[in-house]
């Protein structure tokens, strides 16, 4: 991939929380990641999973699908920067809330089911050996979450119900912030999620 044009950089500055200099430095990371397996100017699922340092493909796939705005099964530079913008320290609570809701809403129907929540909990714990949890405890946690969040008792958590839950428990979004300073100041570091 050739370097982004001045207009592409300025458009990204307008659409994200990054400065012009930060966008240019993120391009260096993008080039490195997009060439880590195949040098084709885009990030595929395997390169994405490797860059995040995630073992579990289900969790990485969900994040990848949200980054892949145009649904072409690769992440281009614009999608990369826009996705990272949500996770940076300047990303808003609403951006993080919407992203995390989409992460749990695996089928994209606008609601989180118990199975979707259970599946993402199981996938995220798979990547964290320190948080091993028996299935019955995961099911109990999902049930407890639904008891609190499913305000209209329809068996699903809507975006508004999720927003209420997050406002009562803001720590839900703690893992949706990464320090991108190292990426935008030192172009040799790798991206790692928390």
PDB file of C-alpha atoms in Angstrom:
ATOM      1  CA  UNK A   1       0.000   0.000   0.000  1.00  0.00           C
ATOM      2  CA  UNK A   2       1.241   3.459  -0.877  1.00  0.00           C
ATOM      3  CA  UNK A   3       1.365   6.155   1.767  1.00  0.00           C
ATOM      4  CA  UNK A   4      -1.992   7.794   2.500  1.00  0.00           C
ATOM      5  CA  UNK A   5      -2.656  11.073   0.716  1.00  0.00           C
ATOM      6  CA  UNK A   6      -2.849  14.336   2.620  1.00  0.00           C
ATOM      7  CA  UNK A   7      -6.645  14.300   2.083  1.00  0.00           C
ATOM      8  CA  UNK A   8      -6.959  10.732   3.448  1.00  0.00           C
ATOM      9  CA  UNK A   9      -4.966  11.727   6.529  1.00  0.00           C
ATOM     10  CA  UNK A  10      -7.019  14.896   7.088  1.00  0.00           C
ATOM     11  CA  UNK A  11     -10.266  12.928   6.656  1.00  0.00           C
ATOM     12  CA  UNK A  12      -9.077  10.449   9.309  1.00  0.00           C
ATOM     13  CA  UNK A  13      -8.108  13.303  11.647  1.00  0.00           C
ATOM     14  CA  UNK A  14     -11.652  14.650  11.256  1.00  0.00           C
ATOM     15  CA  UNK A  15     -13.307  11.228  11.723  1.00  0.00           C
ATOM     16  CA  UNK A  16     -11.182   9.963  14.641  1.00  0.00           C
ATOM     17  CA  UNK A  17      -9.488  11.077  17.860  1.00  0.00           C
ATOM     18  CA  UNK A  18      -6.016  11.078  16.288  1.00  0.00           C
ATOM     19  CA  UNK A  19      -3.816  13.953  15.153  1.00  0.00           C
ATOM     20  CA  UNK A  20      -2.236  14.139  11.700  1.00  0.00           C
ATOM     21  CA  UNK A  21       1.109  12.978  13.106  1.00  0.00           C
ATOM     22  CA  UNK A  22      -0.524  10.090  14.982  1.00  0.00           C
ATOM     23  CA  UNK A  23      -2.386   8.931  11.843  1.00  0.00           C
ATOM     24  CA  UNK A  24       0.871   8.880   9.895  1.00  0.00           C
ATOM     25  CA  UNK A  25       2.584   6.846  12.648  1.00  0.00           C
ATOM     26  CA  UNK A  26      -0.370   4.450  12.762  1.00  0.00           C
ATOM     27  CA  UNK A  27       0.174   3.906   9.046  1.00  0.00           C
ATOM     28  CA  UNK A  28       3.638   2.517   9.864  1.00  0.00           C
ATOM     29  CA  UNK A  29       2.010  -0.022  12.216  1.00  0.00           C
ATOM     30  CA  UNK A  30      -0.646  -0.804   9.644  1.00  0.00           C
ATOM     31  CA  UNK A  31       2.025  -1.502   6.988  1.00  0.00           C
ATOM     32  CA  UNK A  32       3.866  -3.815   9.380  1.00  0.00           C
ATOM     33  CA  UNK A  33       0.742  -5.758  10.411  1.00  0.00           C
ATOM     34  CA  UNK A  34      -0.652  -5.963   6.869  1.00  0.00           C
ATOM     35  CA  UNK A  35       2.633  -7.461   5.655  1.00  0.00           C
ATOM     36  CA  UNK A  36       3.155  -9.842   8.595  1.00  0.00           C
ATOM     37  CA  UNK A  37       1.736 -12.858   6.729  1.00  0.00           C
ATOM     38  CA  UNK A  38       0.996 -11.591   3.221  1.00  0.00           C
ATOM     39  CA  UNK A  39       2.209  -8.234   1.920  1.00  0.00           C
ATOM     40  CA  UNK A  40      -1.047  -7.136   0.301  1.00  0.00           C
ATOM     41  CA  UNK A  41      -1.792  -3.734   1.878  1.00  0.00           C
ATOM     42  CA  UNK A  42      -4.715  -4.969   4.004  1.00  0.00           C
ATOM     43  CA  UNK A  43      -5.029  -6.855   7.280  1.00  0.00           C
ATOM     44  CA  UNK A  44      -6.679 -10.266   7.077  1.00  0.00           C
ATOM     45  CA  UNK A  45      -8.113 -12.216   9.998  1.00  0.00           C
ATOM     46  CA  UNK A  46      -4.898 -14.137  10.733  1.00  0.00           C
ATOM     47  CA  UNK A  47      -2.755 -10.986  10.728  1.00  0.00           C
ATOM     48  CA  UNK A  48      -5.320  -9.244  12.940  1.00  0.00           C
ATOM     49  CA  UNK A  49      -5.420 -12.100  15.461  1.00  0.00           C
ATOM     50  CA  UNK A  50      -1.618 -12.273  15.554  1.00  0.00           C
ATOM     51  CA  UNK A  51      -1.294  -8.483  16.050  1.00  0.00           C
ATOM     52  CA  UNK A  52      -3.779  -8.542  18.943  1.00  0.00           C
ATOM     53  CA  UNK A  53      -1.975 -11.460  20.525  1.00  0.00           C
ATOM     54  CA  UNK A  54      -5.239 -13.382  20.909  1.00  0.00           C
ATOM     55  CA  UNK A  55      -5.371 -17.172  20.865  1.00  0.00           C
ATOM     56  CA  UNK A  56      -9.128 -17.502  20.567  1.00  0.00           C
ATOM     57  CA  UNK A  57     -10.357 -16.951  17.057  1.00  0.00           C
ATOM     58  CA  UNK A  58     -14.009 -16.384  18.122  1.00  0.00           C
ATOM     59  CA  UNK A  59     -13.140 -13.310  20.173  1.00  0.00           C
ATOM     60  CA  UNK A  60     -10.672 -12.011  17.581  1.00  0.00           C
ATOM     61  CA  UNK A  61     -13.197 -12.662  14.790  1.00  0.00           C
ATOM     62  CA  UNK A  62     -15.861 -10.576  16.501  1.00  0.00           C
ATOM     63  CA  UNK A  63     -13.464  -7.646  16.938  1.00  0.00           C
ATOM     64  CA  UNK A  64     -12.281  -8.100  13.328  1.00  0.00           C
ATOM     65  CA  UNK A  65     -15.879  -8.081  12.031  1.00  0.00           C
ATOM     66  CA  UNK A  66     -16.567  -4.797  13.822  1.00  0.00           C
ATOM     67  CA  UNK A  67     -13.376  -3.209  12.444  1.00  0.00           C
ATOM     68  CA  UNK A  68     -14.270  -4.478   8.927  1.00  0.00           C
ATOM     69  CA  UNK A  69     -16.890  -1.795   8.263  1.00  0.00           C
ATOM     70  CA  UNK A  70     -17.382  -2.571   4.553  1.00  0.00           C
ATOM     71  CA  UNK A  71     -17.616  -6.359   5.154  1.00  0.00           C
ATOM     72  CA  UNK A  72     -14.981  -7.326   2.574  1.00  0.00           C
ATOM     73  CA  UNK A  73     -13.195  -9.689   5.026  1.00  0.00           C
ATOM     74  CA  UNK A  74     -10.094  -7.501   5.306  1.00  0.00           C
ATOM     75  CA  UNK A  75      -9.319  -4.378   7.327  1.00  0.00           C
ATOM     76  CA  UNK A  76      -8.045  -1.459   5.275  1.00  0.00           C
ATOM     77  CA  UNK A  77      -6.120   1.493   6.676  1.00  0.00           C
ATOM     78  CA  UNK A  78      -9.197   3.668   7.259  1.00  0.00           C
ATOM     79  CA  UNK A  79     -10.999   0.835   9.096  1.00  0.00           C
ATOM     80  CA  UNK A  80      -7.860   0.183  11.158  1.00  0.00           C
ATOM     81  CA  UNK A  81      -7.561   3.811  12.311  1.00  0.00           C
ATOM     82  CA  UNK A  82     -11.311   4.219  12.921  1.00  0.00           C
ATOM     83  CA  UNK A  83     -11.401   0.995  14.962  1.00  0.00           C
ATOM     84  CA  UNK A  84      -8.387   1.987  17.039  1.00  0.00           C
ATOM     85  CA  UNK A  85      -9.903   5.418  17.636  1.00  0.00           C
ATOM     86  CA  UNK A  86     -12.694   3.817  19.677  1.00  0.00           C
ATOM     87  CA  UNK A  87     -10.132   2.021  21.862  1.00  0.00           C
ATOM     88  CA  UNK A  88      -7.764   4.946  22.412  1.00  0.00           C
ATOM     89  CA  UNK A  89      -7.867   6.912  25.653  1.00  0.00           C
ATOM     90  CA  UNK A  90      -9.706   9.735  23.827  1.00  0.00           C
ATOM     91  CA  UNK A  91     -12.484   7.378  22.659  1.00  0.00           C
ATOM     92  CA  UNK A  92     -15.836   8.364  24.176  1.00  0.00           C
ATOM     93  CA  UNK A  93     -17.885   6.241  26.557  1.00  0.00           C
ATOM     94  CA  UNK A  94     -20.631   6.115  23.926  1.00  0.00           C
ATOM     95  CA  UNK A  95     -18.220   4.840  21.236  1.00  0.00           C
ATOM     96  CA  UNK A  96     -16.880   2.159  23.574  1.00  0.00           C
ATOM     97  CA  UNK A  97     -20.411   1.237  24.672  1.00  0.00           C
ATOM     98  CA  UNK A  98     -21.617   0.868  21.074  1.00  0.00           C
ATOM     99  CA  UNK A  99     -18.528  -1.154  20.093  1.00  0.00           C
ATOM    100  CA  UNK A 100     -18.844  -3.471  23.102  1.00  0.00           C
ATOM    101  CA  UNK A 101     -22.571  -3.964  22.441  1.00  0.00           C
ATOM    102  CA  UNK A 102     -21.759  -4.986  18.844  1.00  0.00           C
ATOM    103  CA  UNK A 103     -19.132  -7.377  20.190  1.00  0.00           C
ATOM    104  CA  UNK A 104     -21.762  -9.223  22.256  1.00  0.00           C
ATOM    105  CA  UNK A 105     -24.528  -8.950  19.608  1.00  0.00           C
ATOM    106  CA  UNK A 106     -22.942 -11.642  17.426  1.00  0.00           C
ATOM    107  CA  UNK A 107     -25.825 -11.956  14.955  1.00  0.00           C
ATOM    108  CA  UNK A 108     -26.213  -8.183  14.583  1.00  0.00           C
ATOM    109  CA  UNK A 109     -29.954  -8.176  15.293  1.00  0.00           C
ATOM    110  CA  UNK A 110     -29.736  -5.295  17.789  1.00  0.00           C
ATOM    111  CA  UNK A 111     -30.196  -7.496  20.858  1.00  0.00           C
ATOM    112  CA  UNK A 112     -27.903  -9.577  23.057  1.00  0.00           C
ATOM    113  CA  UNK A 113     -29.269 -13.052  23.791  1.00  0.00           C
ATOM    114  CA  UNK A 114     -28.157 -15.248  26.681  1.00  0.00           C
ATOM    115  CA  UNK A 115     -26.331 -17.536  24.235  1.00  0.00           C
ATOM    116  CA  UNK A 116     -24.491 -14.593  22.644  1.00  0.00           C
ATOM    117  CA  UNK A 117     -23.401 -13.291  26.046  1.00  0.00           C
ATOM    118  CA  UNK A 118     -22.361 -16.780  27.152  1.00  0.00           C
ATOM    119  CA  UNK A 119     -20.429 -17.342  23.905  1.00  0.00           C
ATOM    120  CA  UNK A 120     -18.468 -14.104  24.219  1.00  0.00           C
ATOM    121  CA  UNK A 121     -17.790 -14.673  27.928  1.00  0.00           C
ATOM    122  CA  UNK A 122     -16.477 -18.151  27.135  1.00  0.00           C
ATOM    123  CA  UNK A 123     -14.382 -16.839  24.202  1.00  0.00           C
ATOM    124  CA  UNK A 124     -12.872 -13.982  26.204  1.00  0.00           C
ATOM    125  CA  UNK A 125     -12.019 -16.233  29.149  1.00  0.00           C
ATOM    126  CA  UNK A 126     -10.337 -18.694  26.772  1.00  0.00           C
ATOM    127  CA  UNK A 127      -7.705 -16.032  26.086  1.00  0.00           C
ATOM    128  CA  UNK A 128      -7.111 -15.367  29.776  1.00  0.00           C
ATOM    129  CA  UNK A 129      -5.813 -18.452  31.556  1.00  0.00           C
ATOM    130  CA  UNK A 130      -5.861 -16.545  34.869  1.00  0.00           C
ATOM    131  CA  UNK A 131      -9.667 -16.279  34.656  1.00  0.00           C
ATOM    132  CA  UNK A 132     -10.636 -19.917  34.117  1.00  0.00           C
ATOM    133  CA  UNK A 133     -14.283 -20.377  35.156  1.00  0.00           C
ATOM    134  CA  UNK A 134     -16.448 -23.527  35.220  1.00  0.00           C
ATOM    135  CA  UNK A 135     -19.390 -23.546  32.809  1.00  0.00           C
ATOM    136  CA  UNK A 136     -21.987 -23.422  35.606  1.00  0.00           C
ATOM    137  CA  UNK A 137     -20.375 -20.232  36.945  1.00  0.00           C
ATOM    138  CA  UNK A 138     -20.408 -18.679  33.474  1.00  0.00           C
ATOM    139  CA  UNK A 139     -24.099 -19.600  33.059  1.00  0.00           C
ATOM    140  CA  UNK A 140     -24.849 -18.138  36.516  1.00  0.00           C
ATOM    141  CA  UNK A 141     -23.032 -14.909  35.610  1.00  0.00           C
ATOM    142  CA  UNK A 142     -25.039 -14.647  32.371  1.00  0.00           C
ATOM    143  CA  UNK A 143     -28.301 -15.263  34.277  1.00  0.00           C
ATOM    144  CA  UNK A 144     -27.345 -12.671  36.890  1.00  0.00           C
ATOM    145  CA  UNK A 145     -26.499 -10.155  34.157  1.00  0.00           C
ATOM    146  CA  UNK A 146     -29.855 -10.754  32.463  1.00  0.00           C
ATOM    147  CA  UNK A 147     -31.724 -10.431  35.776  1.00  0.00           C
ATOM    148  CA  UNK A 148     -30.216  -6.988  36.196  1.00  0.00           C
ATOM    149  CA  UNK A 149     -30.080  -5.774  32.577  1.00  0.00           C
ATOM    150  CA  UNK A 150     -33.196  -7.197  30.884  1.00  0.00           C
ATOM    151  CA  UNK A 151     -35.509  -4.479  32.199  1.00  0.00           C
ATOM    152  CA  UNK A 152     -38.532  -5.446  30.056  1.00  0.00           C
ATOM    153  CA  UNK A 153     -38.036  -9.205  30.668  1.00  0.00           C
ATOM    154  CA  UNK A 154     -38.198 -10.151  26.985  1.00  0.00           C
ATOM    155  CA  UNK A 155     -35.186 -12.471  27.214  1.00  0.00           C
ATOM    156  CA  UNK A 156     -32.848 -10.069  25.374  1.00  0.00           C
ATOM    157  CA  UNK A 157     -30.708  -7.055  26.251  1.00  0.00           C
ATOM    158  CA  UNK A 158     -31.333  -4.089  23.941  1.00  0.00           C
ATOM    159  CA  UNK A 159     -28.805  -1.322  23.351  1.00  0.00           C
ATOM    160  CA  UNK A 160     -30.708   0.946  25.751  1.00  0.00           C
ATOM    161  CA  UNK A 161     -30.823  -1.754  28.445  1.00  0.00           C
ATOM    162  CA  UNK A 162     -27.103  -2.340  27.902  1.00  0.00           C
ATOM    163  CA  UNK A 163     -26.460   1.408  28.174  1.00  0.00           C
ATOM    164  CA  UNK A 164     -28.296   1.453  31.542  1.00  0.00           C
ATOM    165  CA  UNK A 165     -26.233  -1.521  32.742  1.00  0.00           C
ATOM    166  CA  UNK A 166     -22.958   0.151  31.704  1.00  0.00           C
ATOM    167  CA  UNK A 167     -23.954   3.423  33.391  1.00  0.00           C
ATOM    168  CA  UNK A 168     -24.545   1.489  36.634  1.00  0.00           C
ATOM    169  CA  UNK A 169     -21.314  -0.522  36.160  1.00  0.00           C
ATOM    170  CA  UNK A 170     -18.859   1.613  34.122  1.00  0.00           C
ATOM    171  CA  UNK A 171     -16.023  -0.870  34.740  1.00  0.00           C
ATOM    172  CA  UNK A 172     -17.673  -3.059  32.049  1.00  0.00           C
ATOM    173  CA  UNK A 173     -15.864  -0.817  29.549  1.00  0.00           C
ATOM    174  CA  UNK A 174     -12.436  -0.980  31.238  1.00  0.00           C
ATOM    175  CA  UNK A 175     -11.019  -3.433  28.687  1.00  0.00           C
ATOM    176  CA  UNK A 176     -12.169  -1.221  25.814  1.00  0.00           C
ATOM    177  CA  UNK A 177      -9.366   1.289  26.312  1.00  0.00           C
ATOM    178  CA  UNK A 178      -5.812   0.766  25.150  1.00  0.00           C
ATOM    179  CA  UNK A 179      -2.943   3.166  25.354  1.00  0.00           C
ATOM    180  CA  UNK A 180      -2.135   3.999  21.742  1.00  0.00           C
ATOM    181  CA  UNK A 181       0.626   6.428  22.755  1.00  0.00           C
ATOM    182  CA  UNK A 182       3.288   3.774  22.178  1.00  0.00           C
ATOM    183  CA  UNK A 183       1.948   3.181  18.663  1.00  0.00           C
ATOM    184  CA  UNK A 184       1.871   6.851  17.798  1.00  0.00           C
ATOM    185  CA  UNK A 185       5.267   7.711  19.249  1.00  0.00           C
ATOM    186  CA  UNK A 186       7.452   4.640  18.636  1.00  0.00           C
ATOM    187  CA  UNK A 187       6.824   2.932  15.314  1.00  0.00           C
ATOM    188  CA  UNK A 188       8.619  -0.294  16.245  1.00  0.00           C
ATOM    189  CA  UNK A 189       6.231  -1.476  18.970  1.00  0.00           C
ATOM    190  CA  UNK A 190       3.524  -4.084  18.385  1.00  0.00           C
ATOM    191  CA  UNK A 191      -0.174  -3.679  19.089  1.00  0.00           C
ATOM    192  CA  UNK A 192      -1.322  -5.705  22.052  1.00  0.00           C
ATOM    193  CA  UNK A 193      -4.740  -5.572  23.681  1.00  0.00           C
ATOM    194  CA  UNK A 194      -5.111  -5.430  27.435  1.00  0.00           C
TER     195      UNK A 194
END
